[in-house]
Coordinates of C-alpha atoms and ligand atoms in Angstrom, one line a residue:
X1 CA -25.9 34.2 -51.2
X2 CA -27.0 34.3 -47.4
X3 CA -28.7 31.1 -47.9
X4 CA -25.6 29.5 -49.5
X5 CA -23.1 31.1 -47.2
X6 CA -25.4 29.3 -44.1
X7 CA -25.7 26.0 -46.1
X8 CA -22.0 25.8 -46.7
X9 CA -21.0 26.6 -43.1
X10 CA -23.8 24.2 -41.5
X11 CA -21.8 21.5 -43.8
X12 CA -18.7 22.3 -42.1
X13 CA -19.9 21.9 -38.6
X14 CA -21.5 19.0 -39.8
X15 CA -18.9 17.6 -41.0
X16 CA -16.8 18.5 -38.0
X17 CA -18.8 17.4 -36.0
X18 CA -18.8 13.9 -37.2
X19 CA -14.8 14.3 -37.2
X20 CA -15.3 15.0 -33.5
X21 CA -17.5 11.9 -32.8
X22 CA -15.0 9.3 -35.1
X23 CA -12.1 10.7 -32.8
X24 CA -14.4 10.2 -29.9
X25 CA -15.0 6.7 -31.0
X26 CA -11.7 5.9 -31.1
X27 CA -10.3 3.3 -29.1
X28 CA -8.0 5.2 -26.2
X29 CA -4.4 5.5 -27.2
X30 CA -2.1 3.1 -25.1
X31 CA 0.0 5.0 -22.6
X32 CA 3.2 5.0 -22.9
X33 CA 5.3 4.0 -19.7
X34 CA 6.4 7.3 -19.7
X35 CA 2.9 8.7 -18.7
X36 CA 2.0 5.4 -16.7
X37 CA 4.7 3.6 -15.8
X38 CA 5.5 -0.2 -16.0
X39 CA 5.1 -3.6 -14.4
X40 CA 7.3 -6.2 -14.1
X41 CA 6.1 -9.8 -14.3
X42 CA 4.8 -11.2 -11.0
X43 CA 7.7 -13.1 -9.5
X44 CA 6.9 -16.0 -7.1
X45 CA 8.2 -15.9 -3.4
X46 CA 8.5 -18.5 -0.7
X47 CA 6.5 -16.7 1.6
X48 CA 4.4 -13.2 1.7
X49 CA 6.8 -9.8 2.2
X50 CA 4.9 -8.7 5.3
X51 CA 7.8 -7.5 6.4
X52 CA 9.8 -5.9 4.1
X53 CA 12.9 -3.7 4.7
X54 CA 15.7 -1.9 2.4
X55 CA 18.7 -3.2 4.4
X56 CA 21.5 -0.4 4.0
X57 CA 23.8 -3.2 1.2
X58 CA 20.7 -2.5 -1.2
X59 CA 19.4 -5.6 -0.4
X60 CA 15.4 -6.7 0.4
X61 CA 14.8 -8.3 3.8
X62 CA 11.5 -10.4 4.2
X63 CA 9.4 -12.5 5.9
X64 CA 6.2 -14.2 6.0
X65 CA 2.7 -13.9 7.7
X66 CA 1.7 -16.4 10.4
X67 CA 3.1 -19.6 10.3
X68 CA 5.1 -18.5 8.0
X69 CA 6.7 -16.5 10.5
X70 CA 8.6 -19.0 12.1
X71 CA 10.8 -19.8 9.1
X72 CA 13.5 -17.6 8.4
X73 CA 13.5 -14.0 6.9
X74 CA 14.1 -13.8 3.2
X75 CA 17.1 -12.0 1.4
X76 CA 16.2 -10.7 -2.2
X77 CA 19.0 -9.0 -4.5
X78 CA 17.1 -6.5 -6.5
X79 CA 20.0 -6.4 -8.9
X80 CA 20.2 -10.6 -9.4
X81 CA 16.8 -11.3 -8.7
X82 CA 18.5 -13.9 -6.6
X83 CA 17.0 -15.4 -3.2
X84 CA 18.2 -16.2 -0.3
X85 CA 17.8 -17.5 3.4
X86 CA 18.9 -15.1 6.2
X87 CA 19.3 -16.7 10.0
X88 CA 16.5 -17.5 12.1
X89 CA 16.1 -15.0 14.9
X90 CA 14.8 -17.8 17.5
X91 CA 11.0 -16.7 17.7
X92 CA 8.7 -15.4 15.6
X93 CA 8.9 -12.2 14.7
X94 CA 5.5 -11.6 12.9
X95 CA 3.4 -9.0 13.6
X96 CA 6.7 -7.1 14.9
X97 CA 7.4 -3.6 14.7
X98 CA 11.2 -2.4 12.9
X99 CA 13.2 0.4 12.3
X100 CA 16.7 0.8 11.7
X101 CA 19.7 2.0 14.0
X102 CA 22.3 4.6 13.5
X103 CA 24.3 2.2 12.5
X104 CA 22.3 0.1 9.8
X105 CA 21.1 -2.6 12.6
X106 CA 17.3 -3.6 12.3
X107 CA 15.9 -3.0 15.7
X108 CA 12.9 -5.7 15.8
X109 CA 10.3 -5.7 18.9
X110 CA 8.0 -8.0 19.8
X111 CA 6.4 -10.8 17.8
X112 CA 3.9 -13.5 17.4
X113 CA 2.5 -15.5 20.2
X114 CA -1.2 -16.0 18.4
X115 CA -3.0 -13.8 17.0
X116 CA -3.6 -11.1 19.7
X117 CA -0.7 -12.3 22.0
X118 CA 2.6 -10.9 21.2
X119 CA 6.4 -11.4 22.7
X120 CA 8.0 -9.5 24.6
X121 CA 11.3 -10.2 22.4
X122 CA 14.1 -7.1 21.0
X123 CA 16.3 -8.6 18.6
X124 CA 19.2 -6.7 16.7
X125 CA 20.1 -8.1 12.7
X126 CA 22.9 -6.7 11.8
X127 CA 23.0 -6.8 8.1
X128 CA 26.7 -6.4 7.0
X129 CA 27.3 -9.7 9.5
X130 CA 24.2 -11.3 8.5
X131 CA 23.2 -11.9 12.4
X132 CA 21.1 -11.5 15.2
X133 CA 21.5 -10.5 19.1
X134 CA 19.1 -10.8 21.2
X135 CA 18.5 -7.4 23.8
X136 CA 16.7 -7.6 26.9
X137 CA 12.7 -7.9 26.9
X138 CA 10.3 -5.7 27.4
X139 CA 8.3 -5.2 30.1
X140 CA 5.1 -7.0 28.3
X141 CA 4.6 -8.6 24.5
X142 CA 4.1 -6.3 21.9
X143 CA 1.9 -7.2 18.6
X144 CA 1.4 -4.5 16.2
X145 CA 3.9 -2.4 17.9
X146 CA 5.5 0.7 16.4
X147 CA 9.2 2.0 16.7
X148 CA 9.6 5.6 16.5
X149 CA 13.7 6.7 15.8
X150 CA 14.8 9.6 18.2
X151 CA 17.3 12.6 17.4
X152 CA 19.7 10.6 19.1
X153 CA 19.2 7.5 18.0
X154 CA 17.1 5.9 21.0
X155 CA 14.1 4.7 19.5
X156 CA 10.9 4.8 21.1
X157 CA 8.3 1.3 21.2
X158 CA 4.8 2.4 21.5
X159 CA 1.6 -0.1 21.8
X160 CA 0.9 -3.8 20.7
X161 CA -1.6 -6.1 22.3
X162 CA 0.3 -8.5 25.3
X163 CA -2.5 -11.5 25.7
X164 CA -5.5 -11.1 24.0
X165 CA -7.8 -8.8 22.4
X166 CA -7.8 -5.5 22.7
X167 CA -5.7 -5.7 26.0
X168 CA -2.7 -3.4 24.9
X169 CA 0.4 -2.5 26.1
X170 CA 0.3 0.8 27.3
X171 CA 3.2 1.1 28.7
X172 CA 5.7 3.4 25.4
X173 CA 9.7 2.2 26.4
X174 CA 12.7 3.6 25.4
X175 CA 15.1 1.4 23.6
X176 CA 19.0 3.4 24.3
X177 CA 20.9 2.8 21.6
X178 CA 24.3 3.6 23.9
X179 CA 23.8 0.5 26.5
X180 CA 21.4 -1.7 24.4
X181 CA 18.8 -1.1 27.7
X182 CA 14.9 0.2 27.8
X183 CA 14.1 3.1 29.9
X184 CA 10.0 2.4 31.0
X185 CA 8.5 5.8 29.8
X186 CA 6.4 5.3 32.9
X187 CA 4.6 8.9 32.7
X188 CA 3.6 8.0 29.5
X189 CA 1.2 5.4 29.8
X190 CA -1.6 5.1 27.0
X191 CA -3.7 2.9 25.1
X192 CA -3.3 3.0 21.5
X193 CA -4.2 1.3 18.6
X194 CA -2.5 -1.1 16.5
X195 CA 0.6 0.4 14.7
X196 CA 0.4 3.7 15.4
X197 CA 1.3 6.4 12.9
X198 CA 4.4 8.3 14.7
X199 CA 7.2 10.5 13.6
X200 CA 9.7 12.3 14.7
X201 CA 8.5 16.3 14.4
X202 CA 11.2 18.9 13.4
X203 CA 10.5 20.4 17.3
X204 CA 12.4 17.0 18.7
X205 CA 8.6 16.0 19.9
X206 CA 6.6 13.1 18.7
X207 CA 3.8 13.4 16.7
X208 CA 1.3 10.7 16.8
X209 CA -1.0 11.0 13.7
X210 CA -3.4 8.3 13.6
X211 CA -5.2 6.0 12.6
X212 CA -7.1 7.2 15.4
X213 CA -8.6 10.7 14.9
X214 CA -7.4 12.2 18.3
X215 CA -3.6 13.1 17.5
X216 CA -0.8 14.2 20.4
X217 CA 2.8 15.3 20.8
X218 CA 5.2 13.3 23.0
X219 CA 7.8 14.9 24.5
X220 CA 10.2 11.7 25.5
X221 CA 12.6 13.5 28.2
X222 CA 12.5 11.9 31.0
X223 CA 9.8 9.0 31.4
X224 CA 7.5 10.5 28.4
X225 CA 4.7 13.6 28.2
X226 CA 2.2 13.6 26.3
X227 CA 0.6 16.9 25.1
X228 CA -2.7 17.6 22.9
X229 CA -2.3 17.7 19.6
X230 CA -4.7 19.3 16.8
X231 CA -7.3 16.3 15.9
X232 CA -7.4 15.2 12.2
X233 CA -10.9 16.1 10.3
X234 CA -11.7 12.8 8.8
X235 CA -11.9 10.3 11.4
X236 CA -10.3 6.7 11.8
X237 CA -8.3 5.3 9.4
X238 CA -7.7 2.2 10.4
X239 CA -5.3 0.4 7.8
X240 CA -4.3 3.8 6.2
X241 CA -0.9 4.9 5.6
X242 CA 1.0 7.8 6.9
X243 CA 3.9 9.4 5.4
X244 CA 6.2 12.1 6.9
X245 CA 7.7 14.5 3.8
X246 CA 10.3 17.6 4.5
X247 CA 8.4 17.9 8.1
X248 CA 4.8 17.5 6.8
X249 CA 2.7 14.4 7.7
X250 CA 0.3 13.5 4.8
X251 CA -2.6 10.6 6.2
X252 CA -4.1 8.6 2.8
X253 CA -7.1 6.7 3.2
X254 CA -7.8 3.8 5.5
X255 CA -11.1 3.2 7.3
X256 CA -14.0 1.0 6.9
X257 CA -15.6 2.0 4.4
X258 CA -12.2 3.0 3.5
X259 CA -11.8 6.7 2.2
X260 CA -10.2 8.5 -0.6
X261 CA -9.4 11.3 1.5
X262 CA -6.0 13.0 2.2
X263 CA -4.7 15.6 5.1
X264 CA -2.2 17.1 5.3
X265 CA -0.2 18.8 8.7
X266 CA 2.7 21.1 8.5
X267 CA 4.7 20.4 11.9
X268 CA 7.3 23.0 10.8
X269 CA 4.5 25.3 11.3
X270 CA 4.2 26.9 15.2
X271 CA 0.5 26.2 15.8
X272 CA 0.3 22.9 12.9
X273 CA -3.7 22.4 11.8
X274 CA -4.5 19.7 9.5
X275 CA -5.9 20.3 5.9
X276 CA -7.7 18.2 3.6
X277 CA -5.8 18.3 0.0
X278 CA -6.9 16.6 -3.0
X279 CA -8.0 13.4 -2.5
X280 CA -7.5 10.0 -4.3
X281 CA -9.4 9.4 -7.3
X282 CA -10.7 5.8 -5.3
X283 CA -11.2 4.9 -1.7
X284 CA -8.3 2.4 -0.7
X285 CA -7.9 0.4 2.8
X286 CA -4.8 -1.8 3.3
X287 CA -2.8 0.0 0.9
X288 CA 0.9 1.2 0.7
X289 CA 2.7 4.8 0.6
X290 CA 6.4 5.0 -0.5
X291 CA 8.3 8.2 -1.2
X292 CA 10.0 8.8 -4.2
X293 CA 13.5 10.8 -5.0
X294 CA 11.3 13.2 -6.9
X295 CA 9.5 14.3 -3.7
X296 CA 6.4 12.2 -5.0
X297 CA 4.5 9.7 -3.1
X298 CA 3.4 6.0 -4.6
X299 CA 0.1 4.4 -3.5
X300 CA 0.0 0.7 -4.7
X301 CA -2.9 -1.9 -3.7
X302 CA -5.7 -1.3 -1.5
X303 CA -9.4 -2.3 -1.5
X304 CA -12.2 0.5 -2.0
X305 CA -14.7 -2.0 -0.4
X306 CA -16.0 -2.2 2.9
X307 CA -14.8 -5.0 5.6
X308 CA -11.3 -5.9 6.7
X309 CA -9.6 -7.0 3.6
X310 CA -12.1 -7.5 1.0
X311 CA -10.7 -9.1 -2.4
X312 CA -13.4 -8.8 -4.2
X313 CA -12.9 -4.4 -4.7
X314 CA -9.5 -4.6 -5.5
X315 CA -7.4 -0.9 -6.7
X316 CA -5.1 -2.0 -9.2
X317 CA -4.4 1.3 -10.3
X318 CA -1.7 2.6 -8.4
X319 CA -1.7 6.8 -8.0
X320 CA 1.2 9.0 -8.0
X321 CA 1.1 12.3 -5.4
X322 CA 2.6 15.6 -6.4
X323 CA 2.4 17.6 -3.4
X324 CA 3.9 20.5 -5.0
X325 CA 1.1 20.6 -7.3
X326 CA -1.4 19.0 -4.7
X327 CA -2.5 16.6 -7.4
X328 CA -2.6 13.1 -8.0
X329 CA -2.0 10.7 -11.3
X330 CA -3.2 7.5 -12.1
X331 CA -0.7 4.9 -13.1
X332 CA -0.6 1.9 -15.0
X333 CA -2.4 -1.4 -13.4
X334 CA -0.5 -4.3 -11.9
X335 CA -2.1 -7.6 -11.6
X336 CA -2.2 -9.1 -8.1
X337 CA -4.5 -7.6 -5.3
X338 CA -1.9 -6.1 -2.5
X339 CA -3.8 -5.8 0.6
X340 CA -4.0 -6.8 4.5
X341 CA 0.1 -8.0 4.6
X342 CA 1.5 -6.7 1.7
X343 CA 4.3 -4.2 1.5
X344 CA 5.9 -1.7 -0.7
X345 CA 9.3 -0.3 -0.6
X346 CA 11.9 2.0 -3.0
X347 CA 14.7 -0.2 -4.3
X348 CA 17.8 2.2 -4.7
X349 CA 17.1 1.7 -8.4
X350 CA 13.9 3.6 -8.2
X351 CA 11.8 1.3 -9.3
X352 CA 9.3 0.0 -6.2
X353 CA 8.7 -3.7 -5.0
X354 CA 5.3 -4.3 -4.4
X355 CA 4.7 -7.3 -2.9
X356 CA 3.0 -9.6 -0.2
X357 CA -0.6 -10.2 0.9
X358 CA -2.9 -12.3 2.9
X359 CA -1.5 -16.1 1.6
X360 CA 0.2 -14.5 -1.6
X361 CA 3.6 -15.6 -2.1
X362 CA 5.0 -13.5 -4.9
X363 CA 5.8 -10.3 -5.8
X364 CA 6.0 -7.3 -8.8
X365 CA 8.3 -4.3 -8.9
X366 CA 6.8 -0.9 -10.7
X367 CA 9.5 1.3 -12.9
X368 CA 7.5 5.0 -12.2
X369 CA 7.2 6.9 -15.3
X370 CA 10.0 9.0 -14.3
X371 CA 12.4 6.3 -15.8
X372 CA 11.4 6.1 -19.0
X373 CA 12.5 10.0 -19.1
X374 CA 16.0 10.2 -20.5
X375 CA 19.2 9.7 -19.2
X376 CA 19.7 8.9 -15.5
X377 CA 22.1 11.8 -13.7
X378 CA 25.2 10.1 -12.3
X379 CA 27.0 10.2 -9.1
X380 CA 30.6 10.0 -8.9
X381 CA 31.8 10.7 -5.7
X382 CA 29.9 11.8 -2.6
X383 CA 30.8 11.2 0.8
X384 CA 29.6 8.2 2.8
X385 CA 29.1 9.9 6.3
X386 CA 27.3 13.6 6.7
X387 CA 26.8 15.4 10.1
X388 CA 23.8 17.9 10.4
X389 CA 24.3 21.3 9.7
X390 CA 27.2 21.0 7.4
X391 CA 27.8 21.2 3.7
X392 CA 29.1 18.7 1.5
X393 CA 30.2 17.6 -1.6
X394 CA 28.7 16.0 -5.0
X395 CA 30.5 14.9 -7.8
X396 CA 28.6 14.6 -10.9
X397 CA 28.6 15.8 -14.5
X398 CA 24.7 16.3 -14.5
X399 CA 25.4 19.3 -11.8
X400 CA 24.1 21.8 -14.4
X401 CA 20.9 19.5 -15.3
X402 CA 20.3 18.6 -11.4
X403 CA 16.8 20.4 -9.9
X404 CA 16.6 18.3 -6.7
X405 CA 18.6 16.5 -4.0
X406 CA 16.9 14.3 -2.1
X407 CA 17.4 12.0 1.3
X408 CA 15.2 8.8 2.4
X409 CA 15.5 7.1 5.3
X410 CA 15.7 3.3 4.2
X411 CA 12.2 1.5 4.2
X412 CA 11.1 -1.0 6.6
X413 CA 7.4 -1.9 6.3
X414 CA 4.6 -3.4 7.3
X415 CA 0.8 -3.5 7.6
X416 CA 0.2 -0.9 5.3
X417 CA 2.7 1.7 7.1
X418 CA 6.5 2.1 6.8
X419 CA 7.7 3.2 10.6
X420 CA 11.4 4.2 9.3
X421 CA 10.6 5.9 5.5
X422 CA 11.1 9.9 6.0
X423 CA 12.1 12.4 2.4
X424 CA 14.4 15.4 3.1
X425 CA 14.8 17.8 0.6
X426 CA 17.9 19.6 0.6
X427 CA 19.3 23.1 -0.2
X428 CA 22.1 22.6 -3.2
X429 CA 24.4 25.3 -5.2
X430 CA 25.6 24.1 -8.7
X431 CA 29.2 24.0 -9.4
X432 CA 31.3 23.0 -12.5
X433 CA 31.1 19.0 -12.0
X434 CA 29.8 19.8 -8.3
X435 CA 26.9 20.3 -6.4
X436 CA 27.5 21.8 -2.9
X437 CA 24.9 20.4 -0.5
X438 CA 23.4 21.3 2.2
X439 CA 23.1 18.7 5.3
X440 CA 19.9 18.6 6.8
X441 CA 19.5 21.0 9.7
X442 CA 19.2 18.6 13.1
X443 CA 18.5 15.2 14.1
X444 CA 15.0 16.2 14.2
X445 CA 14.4 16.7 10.5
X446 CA 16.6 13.5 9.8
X447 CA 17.8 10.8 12.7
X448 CA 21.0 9.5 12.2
X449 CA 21.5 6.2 10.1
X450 CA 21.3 5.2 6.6
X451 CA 19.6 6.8 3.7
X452 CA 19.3 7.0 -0.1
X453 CA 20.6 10.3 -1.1
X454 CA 19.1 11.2 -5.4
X455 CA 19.7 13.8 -7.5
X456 CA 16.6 14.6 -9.9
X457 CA 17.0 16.4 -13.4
X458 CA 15.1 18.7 -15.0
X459 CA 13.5 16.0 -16.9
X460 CA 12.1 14.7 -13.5
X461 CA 14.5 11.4 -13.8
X462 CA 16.4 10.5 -10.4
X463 CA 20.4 8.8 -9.7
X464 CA 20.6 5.9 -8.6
X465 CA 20.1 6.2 -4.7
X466 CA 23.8 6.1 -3.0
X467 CA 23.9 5.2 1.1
X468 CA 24.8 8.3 3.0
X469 CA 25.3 7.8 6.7
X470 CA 23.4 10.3 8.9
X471 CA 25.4 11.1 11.7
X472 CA 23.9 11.9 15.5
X473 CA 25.4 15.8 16.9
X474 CA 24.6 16.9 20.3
Ligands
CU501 CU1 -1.4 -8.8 10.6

């Protein structure tokens, strides 16, 4: 009986066993794009989006790499499809930095001499007139510069290179929004890599966070201050990306090799220290970060090879950051490699364009899973201009479905970091057919202009993105 009993039950494991491998040897089940997302088809462009902005009409402004660079910027309807031709500023603005005024105009600085010799050009577009005006110049060029929007609305121009290599232009300079002049942040002086990773930190300060591994907090009163700041643990990331999310700046990657690393710094906290979450499951340089309605970050493109911008290790794979769960997810592949000059950005659909590249005219757009969840919430009225600090009003007949309200400041990108992109989450109460909202709390946690405002259901699923227009309070 024993015998038999042992006989019978060796079958059965036997027999599930070779169950177990014939599942193994399965081929793996397709994904469904509501694990893994979707790719469009790869659209061709006139030139390469290496600078790529969400103009506050919903509409993609872009323009090309070098010589491409003295044709005009591009306007693409991510509704139509169609393309257009926007005016010609009068110089080259490659290699410029951008970020957006209180009032939707795209502040521009600096430009493309050479390579290594910028111009000391400010422009203005103003997007709902379809023009440029030309400010003053700065003191010196600036190529690779970064713009840095105040609480008030000033924005702050930090490094570039003026005539050749490594020669930078230490000098930071204030742009004043209220007489379209620069104040020389004199006191200030530094030299600094090549489109510095700056935000705005909820204690009114700057925060430089890279790529350099020595970071520092500018205080811009006056003609500029610059304190210590706690050092990141990694090292240089030279072409990594830097995203700034409800006050917490998250570095991903960069350097050569490049890493998979991720830190992470609280700058809400009083004495901020930066931590290394989970990292990416590959190494990336020359890759994109774009934050999401649902509070979840995108990275698209990249190489995990050593050397500048090396085709030949291309990440296809793009990865999905959930910082509430500190985990990441990887997404379906696209099909072009998006390196050194391409950009990403969130359409106010909340699909993302990824486009752009060294020489790579054409571009693809990603749906995120979170689109192929259900039912989109609606919208139906919400008001077009908020103030800090007060509350406000949502129509919608998803209130009782809605989890998350979310703001982002509109995207304007390049080089593998996005110097206007910030997510605020805010503080809701559901009504009948109503959410009451809570504005964010200063002009430190969100500078006044334009941003996307979401709603996200339980499902995960956001709104379409509406414009709401930040306001600047004493
Ligand atoms: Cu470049």
């Amino acid at each position: 009986m024993m015998a038999t009993r042992e006989t019978l039950s060796r079958a059965r494991v036997l027999a599930l066993g070779l169950i177990g491998c014939a599942v193994l040897a399965l081929p793996a089940r397709a994904q469904t794009p509501a694990e893994v997302g979707q790719w469009s088809g790869v659209m061709s462009w006139p030139v390469s989006a290496t600078h790529t902005h969400l103009l506050p009409t919903g509409k993609v402004m872009f323009s090309g790499e070098f010589a491409q660079g003295d044709t005009p910027p591009r306007l693409w309807d991510p509704t139509t499809q169609a393309l257009g031709t926007l005016p010609f500023p009068g110089y080259n603005t490659f290699c410029a930095g951008h970020s957006f005024l209180a009032d939707g105009r795209l502040l521009v600085t600096g430009g493309h001499v050479e390579s290594h010799v910028g111009l000391e050009d400010a422009s203005l577009f103003d997007p709902f007139g379809s023009r440029w005006t030309r400010l003053p110049d700065m003191t010196a060029g600036r190529w690779y510069p970064t713009n840095v929007t105040l609480a008030n609305g000033d924005v702050l121009v930090i490094s570039g290179e003026t005539v050749g290599s490594g020669i930078m232009n230490e000098l930071p300079q204030r742009y004043l929004a209220s007489s379209g002049t620069w104040r020389d942040m004199t006191s200030a002086r530094l030299k600094l890599p090549y489109y510095p990773r700056m935000f705005l930190a909820p204690n009114g300060r700057l925060f430089l966070a890279g790529p350099s591994r020595t970071c520092r907090f500018l205080d811009t009163g006056g003609t500029g201050t610059w304190f210590p700041g706690p050092s990141s643990n990694f090292g240089a990331r030279s072409y990594g990306p830097a995203v700034l999310l409800d006050g917490k700046v998250f570095l991903m990657g960069g350097g050569d090799p490049p890493t998979a690393s991720v830190e992470r710094i609280d700058l809400n906290a009083t004495s901020p220290t930066w931590s290394y979450m989970a990292p990416m499951s590959t190494a990336r340089r020359q890759h994109n970060a774009t934050l999401l309605p649902d509070g979840t970050v995108l990275v698209t493109g990249g190489s995990y090879g050593g050397g500048f911008d090396n085709k030949s290790t291309p990440v296809l794979v793009p990865e999905l950051y959930n910082p509430a769960t500190n985990s990441w997810r990887r997404l379906a592949r696209n099909s072009v490699y998006r390196g050194y000059h391409s950009t990403a950005l969130l359409l106010p659909d909340g699909r993302v364009l990824s486009a752009g590249g060294r020489n790579v005219n054409n571009a693809e757009i990603f749906s995120p899973p979170y689109l192929f969840k259900g039912a989109r919430p609606t919208v139906s009225a919400l008001p077009d201009v908020v103030a800090p600090r007060t509350t406000f009003s949502i129509a919608t007949p998803d209130a009782g479905r809605v989890t998350k309200v979310t703001l982002i400041a509109l995207g304007s990108v390049t080089h593998a970091f996005d110097q206007n992109q910030r997510l605020i989450t805010l503080g809701f109460t559901r009504g009948s057919g109503s959410l009451t909202v809570q504005a964010p709390a200063s002009n430190n946690v969100a500078p006044p202009g334009y941003y996307q405002l979401f709603l996200v259901n339980d499902a995960g699923v956001p709104s379409i993105g509406r414009m709401v227009r930040i306001t600047a309070v004493p």
